[in-house]
mmCIF file of C-alpha atoms and ligand atoms in Angstrom:
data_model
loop_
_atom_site.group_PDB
_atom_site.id
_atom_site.type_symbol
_atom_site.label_atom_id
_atom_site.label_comp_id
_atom_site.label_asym_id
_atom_site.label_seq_id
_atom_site.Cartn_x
_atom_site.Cartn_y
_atom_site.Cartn_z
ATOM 1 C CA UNK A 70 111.445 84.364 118.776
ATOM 2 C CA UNK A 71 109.342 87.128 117.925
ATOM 3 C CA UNK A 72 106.142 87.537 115.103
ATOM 4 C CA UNK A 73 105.073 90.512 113.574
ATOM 5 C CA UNK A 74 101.551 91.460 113.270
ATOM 6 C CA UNK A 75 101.842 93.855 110.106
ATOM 7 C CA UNK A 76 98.831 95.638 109.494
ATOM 8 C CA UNK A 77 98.415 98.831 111.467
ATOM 9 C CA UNK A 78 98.712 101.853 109.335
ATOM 10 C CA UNK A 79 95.741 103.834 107.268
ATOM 11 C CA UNK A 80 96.446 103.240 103.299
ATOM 12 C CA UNK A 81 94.918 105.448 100.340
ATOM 13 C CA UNK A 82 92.408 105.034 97.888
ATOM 14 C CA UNK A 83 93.398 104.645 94.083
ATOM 15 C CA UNK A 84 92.103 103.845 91.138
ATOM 16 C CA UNK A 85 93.442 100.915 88.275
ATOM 17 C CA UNK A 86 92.586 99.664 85.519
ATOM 18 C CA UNK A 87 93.648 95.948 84.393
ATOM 19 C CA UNK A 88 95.734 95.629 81.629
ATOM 20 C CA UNK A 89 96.783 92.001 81.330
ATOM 21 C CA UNK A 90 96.289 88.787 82.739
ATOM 22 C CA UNK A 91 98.812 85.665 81.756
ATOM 23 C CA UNK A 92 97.828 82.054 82.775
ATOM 24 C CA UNK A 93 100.501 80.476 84.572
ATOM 25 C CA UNK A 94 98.541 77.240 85.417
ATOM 26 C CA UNK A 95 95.000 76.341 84.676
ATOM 27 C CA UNK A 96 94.461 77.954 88.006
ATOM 28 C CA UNK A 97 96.892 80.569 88.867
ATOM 29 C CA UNK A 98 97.114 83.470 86.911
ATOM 30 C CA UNK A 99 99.156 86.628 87.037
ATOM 31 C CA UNK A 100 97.401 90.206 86.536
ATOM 32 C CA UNK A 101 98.981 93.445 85.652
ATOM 33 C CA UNK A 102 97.420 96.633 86.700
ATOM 34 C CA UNK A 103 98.599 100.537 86.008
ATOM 35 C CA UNK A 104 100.159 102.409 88.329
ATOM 36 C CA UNK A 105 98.604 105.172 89.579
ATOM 37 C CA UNK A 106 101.369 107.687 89.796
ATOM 38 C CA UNK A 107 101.476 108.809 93.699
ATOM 39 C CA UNK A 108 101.137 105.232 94.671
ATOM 40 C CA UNK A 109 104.592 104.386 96.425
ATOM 41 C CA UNK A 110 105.120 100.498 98.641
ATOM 42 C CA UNK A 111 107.491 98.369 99.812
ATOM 43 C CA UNK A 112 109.145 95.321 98.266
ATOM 44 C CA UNK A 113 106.889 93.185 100.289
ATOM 45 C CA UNK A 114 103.679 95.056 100.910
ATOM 46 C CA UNK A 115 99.927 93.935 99.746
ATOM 47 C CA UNK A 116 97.077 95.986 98.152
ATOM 48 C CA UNK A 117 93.310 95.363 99.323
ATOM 49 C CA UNK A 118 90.492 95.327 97.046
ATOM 50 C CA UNK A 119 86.878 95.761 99.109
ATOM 51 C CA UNK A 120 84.363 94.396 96.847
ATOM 52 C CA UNK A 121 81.067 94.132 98.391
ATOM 53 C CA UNK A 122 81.177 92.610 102.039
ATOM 54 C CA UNK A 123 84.895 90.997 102.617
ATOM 55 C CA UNK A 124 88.428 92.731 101.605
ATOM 56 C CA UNK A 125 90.191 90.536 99.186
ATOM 57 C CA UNK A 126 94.465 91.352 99.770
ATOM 58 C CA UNK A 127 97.210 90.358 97.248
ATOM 59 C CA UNK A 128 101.073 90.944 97.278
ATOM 60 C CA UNK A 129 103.069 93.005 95.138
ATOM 61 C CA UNK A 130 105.003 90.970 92.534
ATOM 62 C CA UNK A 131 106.451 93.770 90.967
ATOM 63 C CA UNK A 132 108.966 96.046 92.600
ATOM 64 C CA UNK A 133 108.758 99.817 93.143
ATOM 65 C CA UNK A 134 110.535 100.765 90.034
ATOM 66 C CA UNK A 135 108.180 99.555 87.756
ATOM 67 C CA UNK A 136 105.800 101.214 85.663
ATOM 68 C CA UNK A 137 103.055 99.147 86.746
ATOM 69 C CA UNK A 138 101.479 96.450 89.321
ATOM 70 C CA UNK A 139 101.841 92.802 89.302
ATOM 71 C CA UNK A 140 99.548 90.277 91.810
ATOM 72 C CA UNK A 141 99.743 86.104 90.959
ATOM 73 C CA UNK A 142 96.198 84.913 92.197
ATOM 74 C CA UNK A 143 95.095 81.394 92.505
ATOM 75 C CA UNK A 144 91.973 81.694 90.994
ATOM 76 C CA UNK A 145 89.571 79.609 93.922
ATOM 77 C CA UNK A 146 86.475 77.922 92.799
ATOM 78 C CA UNK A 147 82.970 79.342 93.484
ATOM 79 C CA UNK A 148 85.738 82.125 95.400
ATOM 80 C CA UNK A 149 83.991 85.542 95.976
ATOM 81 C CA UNK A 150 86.535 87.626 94.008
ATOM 82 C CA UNK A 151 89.333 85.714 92.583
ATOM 83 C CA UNK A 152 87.099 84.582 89.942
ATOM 84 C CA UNK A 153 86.002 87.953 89.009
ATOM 85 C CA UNK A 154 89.538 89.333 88.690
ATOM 86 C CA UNK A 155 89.796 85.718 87.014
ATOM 87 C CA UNK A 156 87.610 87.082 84.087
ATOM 88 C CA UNK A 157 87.391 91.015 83.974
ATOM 89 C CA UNK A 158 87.891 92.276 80.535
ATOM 90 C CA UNK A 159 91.198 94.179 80.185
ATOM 91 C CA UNK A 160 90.257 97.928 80.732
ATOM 92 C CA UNK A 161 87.673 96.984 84.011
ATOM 93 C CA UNK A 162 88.344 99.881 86.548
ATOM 94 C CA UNK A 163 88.873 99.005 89.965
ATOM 95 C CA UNK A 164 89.717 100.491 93.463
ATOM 96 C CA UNK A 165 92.109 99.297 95.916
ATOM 97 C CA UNK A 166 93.636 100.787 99.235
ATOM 98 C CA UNK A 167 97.295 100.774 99.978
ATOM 99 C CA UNK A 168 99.877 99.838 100.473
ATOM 100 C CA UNK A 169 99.296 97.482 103.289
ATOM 101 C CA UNK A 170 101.158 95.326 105.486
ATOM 102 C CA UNK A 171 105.032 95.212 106.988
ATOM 103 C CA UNK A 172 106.009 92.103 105.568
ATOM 104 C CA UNK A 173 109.347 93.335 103.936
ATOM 105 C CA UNK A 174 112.780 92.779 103.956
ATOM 106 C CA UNK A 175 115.093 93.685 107.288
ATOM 107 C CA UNK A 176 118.515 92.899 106.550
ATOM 108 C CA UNK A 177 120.425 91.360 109.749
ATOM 109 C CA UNK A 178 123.253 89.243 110.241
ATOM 110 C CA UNK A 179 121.302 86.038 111.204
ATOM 111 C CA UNK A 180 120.784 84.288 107.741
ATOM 112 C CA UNK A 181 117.200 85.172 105.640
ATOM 113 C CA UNK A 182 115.359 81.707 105.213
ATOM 114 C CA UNK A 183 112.161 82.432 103.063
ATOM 115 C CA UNK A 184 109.105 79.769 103.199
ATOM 116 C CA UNK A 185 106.115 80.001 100.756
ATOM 117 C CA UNK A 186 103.476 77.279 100.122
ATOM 118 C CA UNK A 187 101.667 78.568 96.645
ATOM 119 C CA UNK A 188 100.850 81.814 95.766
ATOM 120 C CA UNK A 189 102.421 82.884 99.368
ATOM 121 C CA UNK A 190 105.976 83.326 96.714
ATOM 122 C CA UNK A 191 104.417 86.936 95.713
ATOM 123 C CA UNK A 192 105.932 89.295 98.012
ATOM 124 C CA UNK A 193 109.440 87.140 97.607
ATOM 125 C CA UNK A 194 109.036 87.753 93.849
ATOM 126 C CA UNK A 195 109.080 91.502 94.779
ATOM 127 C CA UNK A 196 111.658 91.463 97.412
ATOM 128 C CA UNK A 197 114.416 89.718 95.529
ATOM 129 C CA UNK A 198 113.366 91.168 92.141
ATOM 130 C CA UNK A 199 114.352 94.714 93.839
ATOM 131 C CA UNK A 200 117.954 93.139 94.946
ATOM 132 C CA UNK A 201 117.850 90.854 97.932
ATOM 133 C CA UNK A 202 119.969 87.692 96.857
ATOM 134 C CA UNK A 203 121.400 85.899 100.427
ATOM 135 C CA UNK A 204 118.483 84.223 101.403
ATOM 136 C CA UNK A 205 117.256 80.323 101.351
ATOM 137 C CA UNK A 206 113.930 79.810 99.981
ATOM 138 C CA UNK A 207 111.898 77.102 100.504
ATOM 139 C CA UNK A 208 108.777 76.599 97.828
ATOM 140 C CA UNK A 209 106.283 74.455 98.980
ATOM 141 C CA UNK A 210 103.216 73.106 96.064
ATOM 142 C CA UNK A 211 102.020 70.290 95.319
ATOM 143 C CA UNK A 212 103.838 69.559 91.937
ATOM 144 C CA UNK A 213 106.597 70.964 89.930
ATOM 145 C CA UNK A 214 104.338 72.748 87.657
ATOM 146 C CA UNK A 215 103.175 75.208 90.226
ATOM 147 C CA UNK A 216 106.856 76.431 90.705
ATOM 148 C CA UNK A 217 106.402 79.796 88.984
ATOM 149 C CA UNK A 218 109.211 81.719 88.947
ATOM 150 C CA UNK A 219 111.420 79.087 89.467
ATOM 151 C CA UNK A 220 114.614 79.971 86.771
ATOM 152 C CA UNK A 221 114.668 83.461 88.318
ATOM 153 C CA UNK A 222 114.676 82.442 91.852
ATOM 154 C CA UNK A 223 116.799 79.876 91.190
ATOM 155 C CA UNK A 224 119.536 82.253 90.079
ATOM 156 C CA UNK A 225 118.741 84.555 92.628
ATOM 157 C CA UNK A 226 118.308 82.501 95.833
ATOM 158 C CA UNK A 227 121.620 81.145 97.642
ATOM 159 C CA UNK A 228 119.559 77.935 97.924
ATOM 160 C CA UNK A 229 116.326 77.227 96.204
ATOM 161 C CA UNK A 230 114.651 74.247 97.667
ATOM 162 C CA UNK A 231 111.118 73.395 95.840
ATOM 163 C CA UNK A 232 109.449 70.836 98.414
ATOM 164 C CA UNK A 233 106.808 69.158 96.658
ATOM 165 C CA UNK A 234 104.189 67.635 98.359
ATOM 166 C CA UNK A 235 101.296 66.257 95.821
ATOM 167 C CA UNK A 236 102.873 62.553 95.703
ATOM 168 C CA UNK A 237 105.763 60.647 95.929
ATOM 169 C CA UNK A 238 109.183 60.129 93.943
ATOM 170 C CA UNK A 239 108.671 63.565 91.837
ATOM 171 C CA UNK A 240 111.642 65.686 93.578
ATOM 172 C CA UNK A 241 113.723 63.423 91.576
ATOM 173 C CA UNK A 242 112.519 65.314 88.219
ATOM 174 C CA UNK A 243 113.736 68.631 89.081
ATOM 175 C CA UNK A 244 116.962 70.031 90.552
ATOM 176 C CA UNK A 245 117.366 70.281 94.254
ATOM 177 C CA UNK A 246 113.676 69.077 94.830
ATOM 178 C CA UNK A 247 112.459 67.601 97.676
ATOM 179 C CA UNK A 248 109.702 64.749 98.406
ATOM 180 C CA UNK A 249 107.569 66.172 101.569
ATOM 181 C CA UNK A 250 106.573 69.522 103.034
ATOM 182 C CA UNK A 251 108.391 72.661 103.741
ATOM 183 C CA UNK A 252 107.781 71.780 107.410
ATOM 184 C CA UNK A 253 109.404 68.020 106.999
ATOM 185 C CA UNK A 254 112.498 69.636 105.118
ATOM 186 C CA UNK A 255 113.044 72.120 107.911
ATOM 187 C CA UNK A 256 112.811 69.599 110.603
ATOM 188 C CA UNK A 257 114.870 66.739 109.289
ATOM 189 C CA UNK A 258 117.232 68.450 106.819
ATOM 190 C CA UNK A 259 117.685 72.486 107.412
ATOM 191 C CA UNK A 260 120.984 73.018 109.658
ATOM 192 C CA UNK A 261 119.866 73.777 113.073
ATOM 193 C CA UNK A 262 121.118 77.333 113.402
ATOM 194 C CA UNK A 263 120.008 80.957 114.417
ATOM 195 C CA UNK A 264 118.175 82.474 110.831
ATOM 196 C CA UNK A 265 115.543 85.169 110.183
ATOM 197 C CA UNK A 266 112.321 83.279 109.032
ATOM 198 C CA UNK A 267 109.995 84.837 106.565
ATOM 199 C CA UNK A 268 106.947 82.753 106.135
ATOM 200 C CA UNK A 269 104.189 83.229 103.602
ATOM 201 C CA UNK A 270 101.528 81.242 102.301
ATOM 202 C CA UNK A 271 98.731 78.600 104.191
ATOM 203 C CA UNK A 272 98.129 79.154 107.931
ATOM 204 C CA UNK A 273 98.936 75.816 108.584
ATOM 205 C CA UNK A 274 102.230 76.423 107.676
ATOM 206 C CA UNK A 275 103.070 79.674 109.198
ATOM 207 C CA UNK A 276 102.115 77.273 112.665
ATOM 208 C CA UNK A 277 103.732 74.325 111.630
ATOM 209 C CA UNK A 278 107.119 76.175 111.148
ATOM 210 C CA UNK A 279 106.901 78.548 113.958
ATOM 211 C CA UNK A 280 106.525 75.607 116.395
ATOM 212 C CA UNK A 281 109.428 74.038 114.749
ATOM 213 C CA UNK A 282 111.230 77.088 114.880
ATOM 214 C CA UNK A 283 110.927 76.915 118.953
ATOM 215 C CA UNK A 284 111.910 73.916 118.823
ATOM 216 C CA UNK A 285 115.110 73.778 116.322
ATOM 217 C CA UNK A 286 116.114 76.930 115.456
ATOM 218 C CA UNK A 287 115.851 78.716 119.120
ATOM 219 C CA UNK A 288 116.936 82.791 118.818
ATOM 220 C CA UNK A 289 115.458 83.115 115.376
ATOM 221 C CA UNK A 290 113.467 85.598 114.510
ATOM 222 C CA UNK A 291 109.461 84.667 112.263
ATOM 223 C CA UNK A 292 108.253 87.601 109.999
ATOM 224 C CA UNK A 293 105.058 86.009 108.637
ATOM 225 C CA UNK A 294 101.986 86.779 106.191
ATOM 226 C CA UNK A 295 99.061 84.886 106.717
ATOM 227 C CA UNK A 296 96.993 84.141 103.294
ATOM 228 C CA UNK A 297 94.418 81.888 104.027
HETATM 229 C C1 FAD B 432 97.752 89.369 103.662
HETATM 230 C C2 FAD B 432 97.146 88.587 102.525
HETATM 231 C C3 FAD B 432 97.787 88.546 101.287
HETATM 232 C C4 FAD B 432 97.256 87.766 100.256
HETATM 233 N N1 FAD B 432 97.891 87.718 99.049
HETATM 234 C C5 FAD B 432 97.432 86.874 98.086
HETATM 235 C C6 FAD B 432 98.110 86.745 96.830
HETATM 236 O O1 FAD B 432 99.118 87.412 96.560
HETATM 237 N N2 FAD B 432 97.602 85.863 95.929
HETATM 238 C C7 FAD B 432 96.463 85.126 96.178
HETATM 239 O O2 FAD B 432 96.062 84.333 95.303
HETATM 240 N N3 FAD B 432 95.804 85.251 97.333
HETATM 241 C C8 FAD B 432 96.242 86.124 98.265
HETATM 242 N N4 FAD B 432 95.533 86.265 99.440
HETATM 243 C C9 FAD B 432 94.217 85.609 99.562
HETATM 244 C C10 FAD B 432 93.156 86.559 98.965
HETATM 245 O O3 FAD B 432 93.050 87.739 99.742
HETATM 246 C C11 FAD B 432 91.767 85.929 98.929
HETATM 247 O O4 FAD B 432 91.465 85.393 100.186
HETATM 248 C C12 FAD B 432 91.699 84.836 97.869
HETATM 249 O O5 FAD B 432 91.880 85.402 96.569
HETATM 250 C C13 FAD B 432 90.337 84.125 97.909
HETATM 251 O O6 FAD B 432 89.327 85.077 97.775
HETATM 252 P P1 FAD B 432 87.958 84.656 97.088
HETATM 253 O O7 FAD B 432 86.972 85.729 97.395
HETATM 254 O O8 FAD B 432 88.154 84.304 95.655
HETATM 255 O O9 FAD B 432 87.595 83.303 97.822
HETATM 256 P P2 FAD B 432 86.679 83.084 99.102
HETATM 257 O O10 FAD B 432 85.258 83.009 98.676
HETATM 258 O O11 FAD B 432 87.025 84.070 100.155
HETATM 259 O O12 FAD B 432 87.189 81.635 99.525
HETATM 260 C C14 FAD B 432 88.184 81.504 100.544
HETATM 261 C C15 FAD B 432 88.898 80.184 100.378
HETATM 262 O O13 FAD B 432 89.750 80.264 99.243
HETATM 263 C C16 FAD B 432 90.906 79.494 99.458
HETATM 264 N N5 FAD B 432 92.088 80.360 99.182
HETATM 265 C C17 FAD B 432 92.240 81.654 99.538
HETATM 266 N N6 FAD B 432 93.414 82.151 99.075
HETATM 267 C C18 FAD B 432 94.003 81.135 98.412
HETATM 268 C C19 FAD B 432 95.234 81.019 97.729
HETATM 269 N N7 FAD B 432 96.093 82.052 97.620
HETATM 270 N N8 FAD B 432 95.558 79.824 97.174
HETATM 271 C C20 FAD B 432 94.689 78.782 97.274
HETATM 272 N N9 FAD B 432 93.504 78.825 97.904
HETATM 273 C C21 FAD B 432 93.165 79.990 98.474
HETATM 274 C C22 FAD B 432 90.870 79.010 100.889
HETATM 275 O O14 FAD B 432 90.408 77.700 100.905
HETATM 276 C C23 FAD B 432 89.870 79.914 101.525
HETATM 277 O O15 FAD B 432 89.242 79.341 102.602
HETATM 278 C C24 FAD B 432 96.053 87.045 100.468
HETATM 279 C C25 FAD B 432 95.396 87.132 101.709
HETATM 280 C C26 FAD B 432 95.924 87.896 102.702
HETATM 281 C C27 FAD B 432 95.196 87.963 104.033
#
């Protein structure tokens, strides 16, 4: 099994300007940004924002054909700079390096299983939205109302598999769901087999499955992006 540390190359400066922001939940929202016109990525890949003393990352939702930038944030409370793209006015200016990161897409002929807990579904949003279809994905929130993107991955994904993990008896309200954690479905229920992991989302996670993976799915290979 190997992991991929991603970050490793110099990125550009460039210059946005927000130009919508949708509410998706009372706490995740989804921001759109222009384009600046030399900026080229990856299905995948992450811009960085560097207000004051921390850098703030977010995944591409949109792919490389499109006009402009998507990010989905989860807007954390008393959070250093989620809150403030939270509330810019349309038309704030801001400045971002990029494109970061080598979390993308390497076709192989061990099957793609991709695992997100929240907001981590970003950079599969890009990836499939440019074409990748044969892969599993496994959503993990905490109820079925933070599923976004759900009817397109749903059509898109060979298997869609929202594991939700907020309380009991709820997977029976939505198709294919599944009472527990990602890391519960993959040990008791995933096929043991040899699969390219893609993991994305709550550090917990990303350790939770590769130790599984060790232990269940020996050969495989983990690809993972570490949000928080
Ligand atoms: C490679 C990478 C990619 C990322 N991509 C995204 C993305 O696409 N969307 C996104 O919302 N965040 C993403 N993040 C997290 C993001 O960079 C910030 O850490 C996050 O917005 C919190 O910043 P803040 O200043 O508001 O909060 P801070 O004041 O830094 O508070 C940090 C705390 O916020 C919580 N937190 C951080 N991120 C999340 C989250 N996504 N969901 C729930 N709680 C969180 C954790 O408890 C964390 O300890 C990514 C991080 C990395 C390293």
């Amino acid at each position: 099994m190997k992991t991929f540390n991603t970050d490793r190359i110099a990125a550009k400066s460039y210059s946005t300007t927000l130009l919508a922001r949708r509410w998706l939940t009372e706490k995740v929202f989804e921001i759109e940004l222009t384009r600046p016109s030399s900026f080229q990525f990856t299905p995948g890949q992450r811009i960085r924002f560097s207000p004051e003393t921390r850098q703030r990352d977010y995944s591409l939702l949109t792919t490389p054909s499109d006009s402009t930038l998507g990010l989905c944030l989860f807007n954390v409370e008393k959070g250093q700079f989620s809150p403030v793209l939270a509330a810019a006015e349309i038309g704030t200016k801001f400045s971002f390096t990029g494109p970061h990161g080598y979390f993308t897409y390497r076709p192989s002929a061990r099957p793609a299983v991709f695992v997100a807990t929240g907001t981590g579904i970003a950079p599969f949003l890009s990836i499939s939205r440019s074409g990748v279809t044969e892969f599993t994905l496994l959503h993990g929130v905490g109820t079925a109302s933070d599923l976004h993107y759900q009817d397109f991955l749903r059509s898109t994904a060979r298997l869609y598999v929202p594991c939700l993990s907020a309380s009991p008896d709820q997977a029976g309200t939505i198709e294919n769901g599944f009472d527990g954690r990602v890391t519960h479905y993959l040990k008791e229920y995933f096929p043991p087999d040899t699969y390219d992991f893609y993991l994305c989302g709550r550090q917990e996670m990303i350790r939770d499955v590769t130790l599984l993976v060790d232990e269940r799915f020996p050969g495989s290979l983990v690809y993972a992006e570490t949000f928080f």
